[in-house]
Tab-separated table of C-alpha atoms in Angstrom:
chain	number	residue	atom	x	y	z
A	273	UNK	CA	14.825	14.241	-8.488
A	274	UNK	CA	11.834	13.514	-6.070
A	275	UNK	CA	10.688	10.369	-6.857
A	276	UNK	CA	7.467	9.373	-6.262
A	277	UNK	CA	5.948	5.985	-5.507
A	278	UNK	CA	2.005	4.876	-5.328
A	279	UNK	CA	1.351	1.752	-4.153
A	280	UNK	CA	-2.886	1.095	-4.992
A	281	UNK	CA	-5.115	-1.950	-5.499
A	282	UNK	CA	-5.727	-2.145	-9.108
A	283	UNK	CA	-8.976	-1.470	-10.712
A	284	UNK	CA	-8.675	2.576	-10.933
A	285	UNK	CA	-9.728	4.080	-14.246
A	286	UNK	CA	-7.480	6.020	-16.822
A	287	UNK	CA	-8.796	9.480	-15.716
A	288	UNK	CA	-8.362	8.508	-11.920
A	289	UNK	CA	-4.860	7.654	-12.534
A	290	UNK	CA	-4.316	11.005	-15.006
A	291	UNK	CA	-5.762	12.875	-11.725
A	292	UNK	CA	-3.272	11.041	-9.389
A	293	UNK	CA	-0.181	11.766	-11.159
A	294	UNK	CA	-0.918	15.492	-11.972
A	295	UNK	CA	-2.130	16.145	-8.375
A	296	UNK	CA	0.540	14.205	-6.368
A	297	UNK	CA	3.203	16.122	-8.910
A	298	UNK	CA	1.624	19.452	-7.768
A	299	UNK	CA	1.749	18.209	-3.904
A	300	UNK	CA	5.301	17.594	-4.068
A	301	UNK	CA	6.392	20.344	-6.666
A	302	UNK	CA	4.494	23.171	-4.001
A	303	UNK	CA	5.969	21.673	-0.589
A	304	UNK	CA	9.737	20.766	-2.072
A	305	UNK	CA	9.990	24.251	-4.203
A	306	UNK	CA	10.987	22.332	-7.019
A	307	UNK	CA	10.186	22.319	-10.805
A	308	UNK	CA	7.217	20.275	-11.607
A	309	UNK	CA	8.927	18.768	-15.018
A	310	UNK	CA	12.095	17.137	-12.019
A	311	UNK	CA	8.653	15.268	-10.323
A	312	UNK	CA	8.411	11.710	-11.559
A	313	UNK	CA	5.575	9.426	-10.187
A	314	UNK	CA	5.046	5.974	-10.707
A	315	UNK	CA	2.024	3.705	-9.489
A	316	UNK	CA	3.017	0.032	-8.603
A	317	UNK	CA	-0.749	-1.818	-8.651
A	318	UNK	CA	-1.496	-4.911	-6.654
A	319	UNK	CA	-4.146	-7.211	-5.645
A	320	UNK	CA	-6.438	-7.758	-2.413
A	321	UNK	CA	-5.249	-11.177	-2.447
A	322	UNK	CA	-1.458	-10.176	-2.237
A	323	UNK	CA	-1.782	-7.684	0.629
A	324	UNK	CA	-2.763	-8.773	4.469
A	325	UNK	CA	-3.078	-6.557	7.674
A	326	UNK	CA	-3.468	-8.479	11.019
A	327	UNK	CA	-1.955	-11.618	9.561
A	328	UNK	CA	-5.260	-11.914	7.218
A	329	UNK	CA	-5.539	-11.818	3.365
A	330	UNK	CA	-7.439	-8.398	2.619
A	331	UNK	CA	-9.399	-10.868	-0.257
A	332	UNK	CA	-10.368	-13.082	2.859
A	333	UNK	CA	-11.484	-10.486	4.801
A	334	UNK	CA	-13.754	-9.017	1.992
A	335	UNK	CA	-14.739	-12.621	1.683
A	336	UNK	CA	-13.448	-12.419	-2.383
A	337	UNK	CA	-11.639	-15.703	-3.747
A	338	UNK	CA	-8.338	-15.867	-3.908
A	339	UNK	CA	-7.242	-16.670	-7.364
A	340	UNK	CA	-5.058	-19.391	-7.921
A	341	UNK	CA	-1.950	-18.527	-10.351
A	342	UNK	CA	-3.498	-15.691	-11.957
A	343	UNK	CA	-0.889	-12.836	-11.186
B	137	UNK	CA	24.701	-9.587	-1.400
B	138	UNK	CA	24.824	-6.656	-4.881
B	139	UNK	CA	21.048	-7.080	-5.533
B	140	UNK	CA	20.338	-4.760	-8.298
B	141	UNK	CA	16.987	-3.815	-9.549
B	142	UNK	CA	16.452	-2.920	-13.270
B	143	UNK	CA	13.024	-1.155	-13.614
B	144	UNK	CA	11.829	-0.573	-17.018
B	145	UNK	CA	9.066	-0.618	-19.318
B	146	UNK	CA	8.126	-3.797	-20.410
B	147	UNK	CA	8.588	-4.909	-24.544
B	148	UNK	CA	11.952	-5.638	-24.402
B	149	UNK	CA	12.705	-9.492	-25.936
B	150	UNK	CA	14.592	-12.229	-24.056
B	151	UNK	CA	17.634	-12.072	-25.472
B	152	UNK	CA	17.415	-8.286	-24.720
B	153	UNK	CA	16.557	-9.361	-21.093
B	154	UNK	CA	20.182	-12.085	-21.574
B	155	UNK	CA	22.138	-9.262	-22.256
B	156	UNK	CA	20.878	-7.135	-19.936
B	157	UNK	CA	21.420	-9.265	-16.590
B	158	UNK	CA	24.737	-10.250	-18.109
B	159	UNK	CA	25.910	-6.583	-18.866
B	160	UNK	CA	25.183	-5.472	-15.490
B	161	UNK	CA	26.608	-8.429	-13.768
B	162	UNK	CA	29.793	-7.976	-14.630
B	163	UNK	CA	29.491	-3.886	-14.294
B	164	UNK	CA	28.840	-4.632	-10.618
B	165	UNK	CA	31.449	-7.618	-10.002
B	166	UNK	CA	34.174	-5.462	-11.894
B	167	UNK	CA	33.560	-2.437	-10.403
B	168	UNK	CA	32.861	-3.722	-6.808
B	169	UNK	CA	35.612	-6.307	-7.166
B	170	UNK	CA	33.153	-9.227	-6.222
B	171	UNK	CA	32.477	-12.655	-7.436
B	172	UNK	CA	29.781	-12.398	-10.124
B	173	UNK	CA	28.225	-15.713	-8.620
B	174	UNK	CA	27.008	-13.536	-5.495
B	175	UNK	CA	25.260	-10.868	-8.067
B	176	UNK	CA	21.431	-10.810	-8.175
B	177	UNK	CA	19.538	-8.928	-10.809
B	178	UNK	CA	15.971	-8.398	-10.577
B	179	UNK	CA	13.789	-7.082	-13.830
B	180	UNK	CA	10.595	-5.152	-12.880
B	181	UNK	CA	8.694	-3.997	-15.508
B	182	UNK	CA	6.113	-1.258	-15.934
B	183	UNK	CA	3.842	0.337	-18.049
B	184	UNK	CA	3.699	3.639	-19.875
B	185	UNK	CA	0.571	4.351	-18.381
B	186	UNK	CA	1.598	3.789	-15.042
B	187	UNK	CA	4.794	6.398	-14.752
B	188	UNK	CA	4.452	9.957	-15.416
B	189	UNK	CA	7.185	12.580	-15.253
B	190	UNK	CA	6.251	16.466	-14.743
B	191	UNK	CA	2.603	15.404	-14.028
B	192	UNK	CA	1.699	13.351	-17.408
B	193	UNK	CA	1.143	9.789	-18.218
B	194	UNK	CA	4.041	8.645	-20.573
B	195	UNK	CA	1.057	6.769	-22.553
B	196	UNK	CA	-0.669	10.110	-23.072
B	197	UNK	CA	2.524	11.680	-23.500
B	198	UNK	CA	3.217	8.980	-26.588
B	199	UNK	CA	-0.658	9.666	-27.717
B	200	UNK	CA	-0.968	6.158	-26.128
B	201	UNK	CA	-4.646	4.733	-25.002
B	202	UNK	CA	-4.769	3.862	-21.507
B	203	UNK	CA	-5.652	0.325	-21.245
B	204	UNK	CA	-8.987	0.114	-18.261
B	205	UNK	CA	-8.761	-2.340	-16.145
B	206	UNK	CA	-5.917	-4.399	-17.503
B	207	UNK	CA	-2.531	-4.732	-15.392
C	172	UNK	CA	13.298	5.414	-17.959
C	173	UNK	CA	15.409	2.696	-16.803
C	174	UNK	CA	15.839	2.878	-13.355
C	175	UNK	CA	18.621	0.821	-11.557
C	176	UNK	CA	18.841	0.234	-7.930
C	177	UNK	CA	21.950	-1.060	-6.345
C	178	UNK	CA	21.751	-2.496	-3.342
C	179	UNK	CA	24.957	-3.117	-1.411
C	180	UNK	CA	27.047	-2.944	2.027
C	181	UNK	CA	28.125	0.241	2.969
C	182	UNK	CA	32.085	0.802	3.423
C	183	UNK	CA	32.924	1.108	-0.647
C	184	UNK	CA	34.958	4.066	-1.564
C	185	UNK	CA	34.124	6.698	-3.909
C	186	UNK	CA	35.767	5.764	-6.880
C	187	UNK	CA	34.165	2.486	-6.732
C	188	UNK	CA	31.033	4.497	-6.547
C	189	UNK	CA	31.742	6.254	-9.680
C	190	UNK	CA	32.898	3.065	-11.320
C	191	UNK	CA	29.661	1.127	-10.574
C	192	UNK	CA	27.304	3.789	-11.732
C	193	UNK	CA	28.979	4.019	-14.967
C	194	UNK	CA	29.680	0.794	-16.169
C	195	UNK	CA	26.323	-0.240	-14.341
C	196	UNK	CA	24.617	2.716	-17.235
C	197	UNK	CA	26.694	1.958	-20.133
C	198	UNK	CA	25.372	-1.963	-19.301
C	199	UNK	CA	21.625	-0.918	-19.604
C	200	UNK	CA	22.092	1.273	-22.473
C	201	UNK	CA	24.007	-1.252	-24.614
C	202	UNK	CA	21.977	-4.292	-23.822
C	203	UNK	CA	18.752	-2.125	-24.202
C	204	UNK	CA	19.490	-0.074	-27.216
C	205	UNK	CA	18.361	3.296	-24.859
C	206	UNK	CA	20.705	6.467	-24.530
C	207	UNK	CA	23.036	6.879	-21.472
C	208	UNK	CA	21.770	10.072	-20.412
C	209	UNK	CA	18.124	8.544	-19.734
C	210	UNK	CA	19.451	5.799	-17.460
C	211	UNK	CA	19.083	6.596	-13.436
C	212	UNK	CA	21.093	4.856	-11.018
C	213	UNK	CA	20.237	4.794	-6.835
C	214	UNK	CA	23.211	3.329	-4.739
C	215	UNK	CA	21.302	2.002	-1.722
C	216	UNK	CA	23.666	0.898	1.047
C	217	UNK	CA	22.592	-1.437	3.850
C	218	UNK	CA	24.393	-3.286	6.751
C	219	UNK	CA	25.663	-6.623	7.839
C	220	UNK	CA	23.605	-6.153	10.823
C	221	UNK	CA	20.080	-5.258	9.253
C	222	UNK	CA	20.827	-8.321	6.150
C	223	UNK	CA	20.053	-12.311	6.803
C	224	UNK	CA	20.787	-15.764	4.900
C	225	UNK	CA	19.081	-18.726	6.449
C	226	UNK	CA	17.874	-16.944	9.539
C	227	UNK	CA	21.406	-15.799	10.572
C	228	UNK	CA	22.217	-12.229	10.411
C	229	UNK	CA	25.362	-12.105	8.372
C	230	UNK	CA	27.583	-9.908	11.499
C	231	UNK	CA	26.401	-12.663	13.497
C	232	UNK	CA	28.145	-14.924	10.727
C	233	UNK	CA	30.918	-12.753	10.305
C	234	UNK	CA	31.066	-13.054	13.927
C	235	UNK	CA	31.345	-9.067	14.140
C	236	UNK	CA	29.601	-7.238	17.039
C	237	UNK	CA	25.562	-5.346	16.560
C	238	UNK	CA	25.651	-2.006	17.111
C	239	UNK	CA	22.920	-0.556	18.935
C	240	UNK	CA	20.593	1.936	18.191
C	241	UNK	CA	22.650	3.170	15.290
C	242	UNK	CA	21.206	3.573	11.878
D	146	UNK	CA	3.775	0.185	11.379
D	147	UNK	CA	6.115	-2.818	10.847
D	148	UNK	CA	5.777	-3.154	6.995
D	149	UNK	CA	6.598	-6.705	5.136
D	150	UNK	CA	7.308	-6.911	1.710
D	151	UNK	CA	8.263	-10.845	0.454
D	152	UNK	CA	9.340	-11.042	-2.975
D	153	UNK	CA	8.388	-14.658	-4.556
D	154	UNK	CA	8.071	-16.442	-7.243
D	155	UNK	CA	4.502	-16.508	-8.990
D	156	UNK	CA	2.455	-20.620	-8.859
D	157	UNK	CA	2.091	-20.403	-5.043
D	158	UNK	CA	-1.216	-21.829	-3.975
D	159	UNK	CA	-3.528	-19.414	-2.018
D	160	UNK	CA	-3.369	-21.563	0.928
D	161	UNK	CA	0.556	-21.341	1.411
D	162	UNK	CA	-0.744	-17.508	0.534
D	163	UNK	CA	-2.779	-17.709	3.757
D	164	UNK	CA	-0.322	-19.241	5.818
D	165	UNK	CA	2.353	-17.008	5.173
D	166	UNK	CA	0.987	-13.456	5.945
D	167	UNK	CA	-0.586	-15.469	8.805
D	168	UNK	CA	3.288	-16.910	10.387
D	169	UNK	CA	5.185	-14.050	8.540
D	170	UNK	CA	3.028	-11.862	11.304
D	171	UNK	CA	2.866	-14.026	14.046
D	172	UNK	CA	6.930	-13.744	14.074
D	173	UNK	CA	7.369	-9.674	13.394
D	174	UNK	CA	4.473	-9.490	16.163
D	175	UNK	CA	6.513	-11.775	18.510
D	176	UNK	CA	9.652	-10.756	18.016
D	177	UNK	CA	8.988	-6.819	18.027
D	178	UNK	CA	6.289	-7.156	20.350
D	179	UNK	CA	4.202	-5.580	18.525
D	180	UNK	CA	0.123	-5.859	18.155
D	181	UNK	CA	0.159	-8.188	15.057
D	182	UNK	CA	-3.165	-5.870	14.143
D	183	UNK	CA	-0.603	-3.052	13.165
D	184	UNK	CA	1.599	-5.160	10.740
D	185	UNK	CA	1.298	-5.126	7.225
D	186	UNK	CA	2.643	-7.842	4.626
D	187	UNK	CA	2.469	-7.623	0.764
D	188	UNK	CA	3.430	-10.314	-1.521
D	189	UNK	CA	5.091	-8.936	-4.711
D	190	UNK	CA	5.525	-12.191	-7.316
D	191	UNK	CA	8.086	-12.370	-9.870
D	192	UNK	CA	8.837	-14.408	-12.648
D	193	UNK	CA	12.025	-16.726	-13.154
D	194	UNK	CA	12.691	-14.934	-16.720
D	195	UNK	CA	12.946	-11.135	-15.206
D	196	UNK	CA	15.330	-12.647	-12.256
D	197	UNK	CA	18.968	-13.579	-12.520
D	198	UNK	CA	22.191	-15.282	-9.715
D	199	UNK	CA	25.865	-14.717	-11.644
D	200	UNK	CA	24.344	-12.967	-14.849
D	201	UNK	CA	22.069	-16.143	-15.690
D	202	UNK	CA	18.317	-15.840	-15.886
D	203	UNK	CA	16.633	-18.246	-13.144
D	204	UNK	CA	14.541	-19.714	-16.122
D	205	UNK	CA	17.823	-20.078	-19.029
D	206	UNK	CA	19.078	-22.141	-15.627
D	207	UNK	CA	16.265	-24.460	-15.469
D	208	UNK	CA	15.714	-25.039	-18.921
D	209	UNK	CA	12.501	-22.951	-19.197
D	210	UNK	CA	11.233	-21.020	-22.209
D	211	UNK	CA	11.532	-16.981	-21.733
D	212	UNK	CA	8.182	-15.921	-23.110
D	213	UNK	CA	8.152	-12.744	-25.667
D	214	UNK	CA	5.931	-9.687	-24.471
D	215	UNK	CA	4.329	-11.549	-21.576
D	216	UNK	CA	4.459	-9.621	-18.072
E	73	UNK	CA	14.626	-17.385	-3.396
E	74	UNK	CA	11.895	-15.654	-1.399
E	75	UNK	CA	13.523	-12.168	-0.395
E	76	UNK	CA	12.038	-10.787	2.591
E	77	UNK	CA	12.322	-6.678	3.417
E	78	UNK	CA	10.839	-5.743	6.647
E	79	UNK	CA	10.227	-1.975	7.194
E	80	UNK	CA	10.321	-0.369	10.862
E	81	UNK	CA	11.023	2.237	13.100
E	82	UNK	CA	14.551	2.120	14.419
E	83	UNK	CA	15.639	1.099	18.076
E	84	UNK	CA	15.399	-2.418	18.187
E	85	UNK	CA	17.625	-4.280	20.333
E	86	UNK	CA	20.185	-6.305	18.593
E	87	UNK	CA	18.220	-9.118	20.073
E	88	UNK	CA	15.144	-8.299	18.575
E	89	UNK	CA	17.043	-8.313	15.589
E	90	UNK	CA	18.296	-11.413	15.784
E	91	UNK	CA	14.814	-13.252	16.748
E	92	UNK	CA	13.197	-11.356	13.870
E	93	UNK	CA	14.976	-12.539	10.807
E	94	UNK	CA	15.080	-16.331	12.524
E	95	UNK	CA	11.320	-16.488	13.087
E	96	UNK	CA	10.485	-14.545	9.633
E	97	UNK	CA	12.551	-17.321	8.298
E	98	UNK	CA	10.906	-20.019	9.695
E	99	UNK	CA	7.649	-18.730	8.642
E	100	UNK	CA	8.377	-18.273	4.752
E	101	UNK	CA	10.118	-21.993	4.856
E	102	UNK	CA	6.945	-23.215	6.586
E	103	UNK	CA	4.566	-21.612	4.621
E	104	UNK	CA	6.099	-22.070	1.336
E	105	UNK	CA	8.117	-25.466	1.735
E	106	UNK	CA	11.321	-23.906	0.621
E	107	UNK	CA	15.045	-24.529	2.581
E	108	UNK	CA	15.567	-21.895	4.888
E	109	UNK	CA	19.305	-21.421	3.389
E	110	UNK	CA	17.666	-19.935	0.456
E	111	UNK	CA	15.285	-17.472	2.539
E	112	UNK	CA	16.753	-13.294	2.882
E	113	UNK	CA	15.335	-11.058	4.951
E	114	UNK	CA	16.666	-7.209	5.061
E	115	UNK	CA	15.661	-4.786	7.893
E	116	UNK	CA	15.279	-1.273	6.720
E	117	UNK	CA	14.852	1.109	9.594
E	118	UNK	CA	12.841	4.511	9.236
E	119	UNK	CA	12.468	7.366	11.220
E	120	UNK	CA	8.919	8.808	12.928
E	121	UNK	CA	9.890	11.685	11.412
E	122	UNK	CA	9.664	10.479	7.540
E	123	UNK	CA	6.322	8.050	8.161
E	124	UNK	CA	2.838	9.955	8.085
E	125	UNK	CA	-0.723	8.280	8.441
E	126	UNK	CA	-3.504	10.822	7.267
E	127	UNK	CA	-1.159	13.579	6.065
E	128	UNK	CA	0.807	13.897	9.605
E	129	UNK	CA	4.078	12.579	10.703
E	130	UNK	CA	4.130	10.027	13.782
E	131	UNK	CA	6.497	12.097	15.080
E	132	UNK	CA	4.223	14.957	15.150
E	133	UNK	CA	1.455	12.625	16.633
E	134	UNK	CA	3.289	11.214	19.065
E	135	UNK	CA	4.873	15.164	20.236
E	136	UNK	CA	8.020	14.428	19.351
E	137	UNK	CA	10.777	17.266	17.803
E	138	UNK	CA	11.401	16.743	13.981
E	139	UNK	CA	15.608	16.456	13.612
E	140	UNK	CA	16.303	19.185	11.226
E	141	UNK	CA	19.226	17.476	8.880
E	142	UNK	CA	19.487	14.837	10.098
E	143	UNK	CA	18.914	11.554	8.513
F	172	UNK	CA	-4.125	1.084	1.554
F	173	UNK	CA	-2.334	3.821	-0.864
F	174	UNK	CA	1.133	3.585	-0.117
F	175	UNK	CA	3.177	6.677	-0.787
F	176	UNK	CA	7.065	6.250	-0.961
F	177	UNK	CA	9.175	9.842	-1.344
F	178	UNK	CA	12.370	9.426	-2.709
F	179	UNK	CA	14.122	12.780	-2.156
F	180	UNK	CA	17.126	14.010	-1.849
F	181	UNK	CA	18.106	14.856	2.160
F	182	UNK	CA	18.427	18.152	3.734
F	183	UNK	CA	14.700	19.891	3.424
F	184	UNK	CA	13.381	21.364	6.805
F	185	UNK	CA	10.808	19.731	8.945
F	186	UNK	CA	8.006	21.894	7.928
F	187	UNK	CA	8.976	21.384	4.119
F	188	UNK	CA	8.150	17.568	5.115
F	189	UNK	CA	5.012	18.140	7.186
F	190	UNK	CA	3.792	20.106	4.001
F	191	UNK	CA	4.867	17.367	1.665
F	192	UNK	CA	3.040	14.259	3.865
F	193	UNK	CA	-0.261	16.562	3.967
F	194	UNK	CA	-0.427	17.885	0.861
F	195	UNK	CA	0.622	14.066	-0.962
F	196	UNK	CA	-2.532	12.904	1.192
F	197	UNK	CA	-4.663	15.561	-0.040
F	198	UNK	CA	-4.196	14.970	-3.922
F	199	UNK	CA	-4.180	10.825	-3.056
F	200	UNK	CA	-7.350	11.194	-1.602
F	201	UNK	CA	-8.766	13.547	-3.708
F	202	UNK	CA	-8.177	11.802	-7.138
F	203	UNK	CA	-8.771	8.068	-6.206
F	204	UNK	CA	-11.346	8.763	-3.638
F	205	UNK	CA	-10.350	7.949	-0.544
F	206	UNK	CA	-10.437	8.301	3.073
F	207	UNK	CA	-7.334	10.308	4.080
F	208	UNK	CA	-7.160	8.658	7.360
F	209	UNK	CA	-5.803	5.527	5.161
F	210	UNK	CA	-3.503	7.071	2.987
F	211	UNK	CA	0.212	6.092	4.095
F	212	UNK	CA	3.505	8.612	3.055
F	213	UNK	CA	6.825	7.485	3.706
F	214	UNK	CA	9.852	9.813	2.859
F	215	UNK	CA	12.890	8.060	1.802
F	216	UNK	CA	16.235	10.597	1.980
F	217	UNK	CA	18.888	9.830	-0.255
F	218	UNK	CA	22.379	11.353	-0.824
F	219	UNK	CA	23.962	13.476	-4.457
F	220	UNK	CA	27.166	11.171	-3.844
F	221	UNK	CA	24.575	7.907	-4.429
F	222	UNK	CA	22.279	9.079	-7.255
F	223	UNK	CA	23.478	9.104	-10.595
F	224	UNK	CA	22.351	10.487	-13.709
F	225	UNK	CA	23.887	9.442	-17.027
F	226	UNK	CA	26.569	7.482	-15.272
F	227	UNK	CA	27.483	10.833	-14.116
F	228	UNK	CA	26.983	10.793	-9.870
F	229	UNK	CA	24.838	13.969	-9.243
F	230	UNK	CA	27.832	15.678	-6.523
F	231	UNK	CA	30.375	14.923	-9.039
F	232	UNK	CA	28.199	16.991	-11.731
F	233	UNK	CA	27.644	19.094	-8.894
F	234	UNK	CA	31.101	19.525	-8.245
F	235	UNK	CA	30.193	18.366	-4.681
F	236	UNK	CA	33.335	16.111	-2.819
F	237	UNK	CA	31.972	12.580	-2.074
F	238	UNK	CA	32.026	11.674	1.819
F	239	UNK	CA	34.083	8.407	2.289
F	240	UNK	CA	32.642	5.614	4.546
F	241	UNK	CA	29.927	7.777	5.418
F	242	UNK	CA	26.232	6.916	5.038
């Protein structure tokens, strides 16, 4: 059952991502005692331009433009 | 207030996506004995290469290339 | 894969529970063309207290009292 | 810690972007009093074709195309 | 249509409750010139005990007891 | 900014969860390169008599009695 969530700017590469899901399943599959195969993971990318802290675009702050209708 | 959330992969065609919020509409208002009008249904689509169960990419699972870069 | 969250107020009774997950699966798995067995449902209940329309906390609309400090 | 998560539909310009992590934190910080430094707000965008009130896609009700394989 | 889901520790005041959704409100109508009416906000409360910043829980930071069974 | 979220079923000690939060840190920050001291983990507990598998709910296939009214 343990479900797992990663929420991560975009922009990773494949082998990054292979290394995420096989590492984070080990994490949880060690602390939990459960069966690795039970572990699912799923990575939810999203944008500088979509996430603030402090009331401020994290795109603003890293002084990158904020596209306009792109998703 | 049901909100439900259908997460799935993406593909699927609109009339698919028709049926789909229909179907479960009425699977909530019949089962929950509410008024369909107050049912929300929210899609969310992901990718193969963004879910892995057991510590594997579905897209390498599938023999898939991981798209770099791309949403 | 497809992953179905239902979120509701708390206070329905089991059999409604086992209603709603199963028409709620055989709904994806007809519209989608995907077999039952590979369809997850999550029942996520919430509160009148902790849920708003138009800035109004719907106990306050229901005119029923906050708890405080329960879950 | 407070977290904010505001689920919209996609076309918004990045100025109403700006403005709403900017009052979306003003009001957790005031009304939590809370340091508005430690509050976190991610915009998640949706489309009117994957979202649906009484079984009826948002776009079928406004007369909009559903596009075909498009996220 | 915007759907607001603010995540925080529990222990607010009804009160604070009360000022939060109304001033989140505001602040997405503002923002995003949309009718209040149509605005949602849900409060989901979490625990020190399931919330970790660097790979330890607040509750462990802050020297509190972890509930053992407890939700 | 990696978010974790930990869907899991309830009832695992408190040192089961300090292992998970540290060792789900470890393997975010080891395969996407990045500081620990920003990688978030939130557990999310969720009950048998809410999860459902296969329109089956997981304490009916588990022969477990579902709690009425309860959270």
């Amino acid at each position: 059952m343990p479900t797992v969530k990663v929420e991560m700017f975009s922009g990773r590469t494949p082998q990054q991502k292979r290394d995420l899901v096989r590492l984070v399943t080990d994490a949880v599959a060690e602390s939990l005692s459960v069966d690795p195969a039970g572990v699912r993971v799923q990575i939810v990318e999203t944008e500088r331009h979509h996430s603030a802290v402090g009331g401020v675009l994290r795109s603003d702050a890293a002084g990158e433009a904020v596209p306009f209708g792109t998703p």
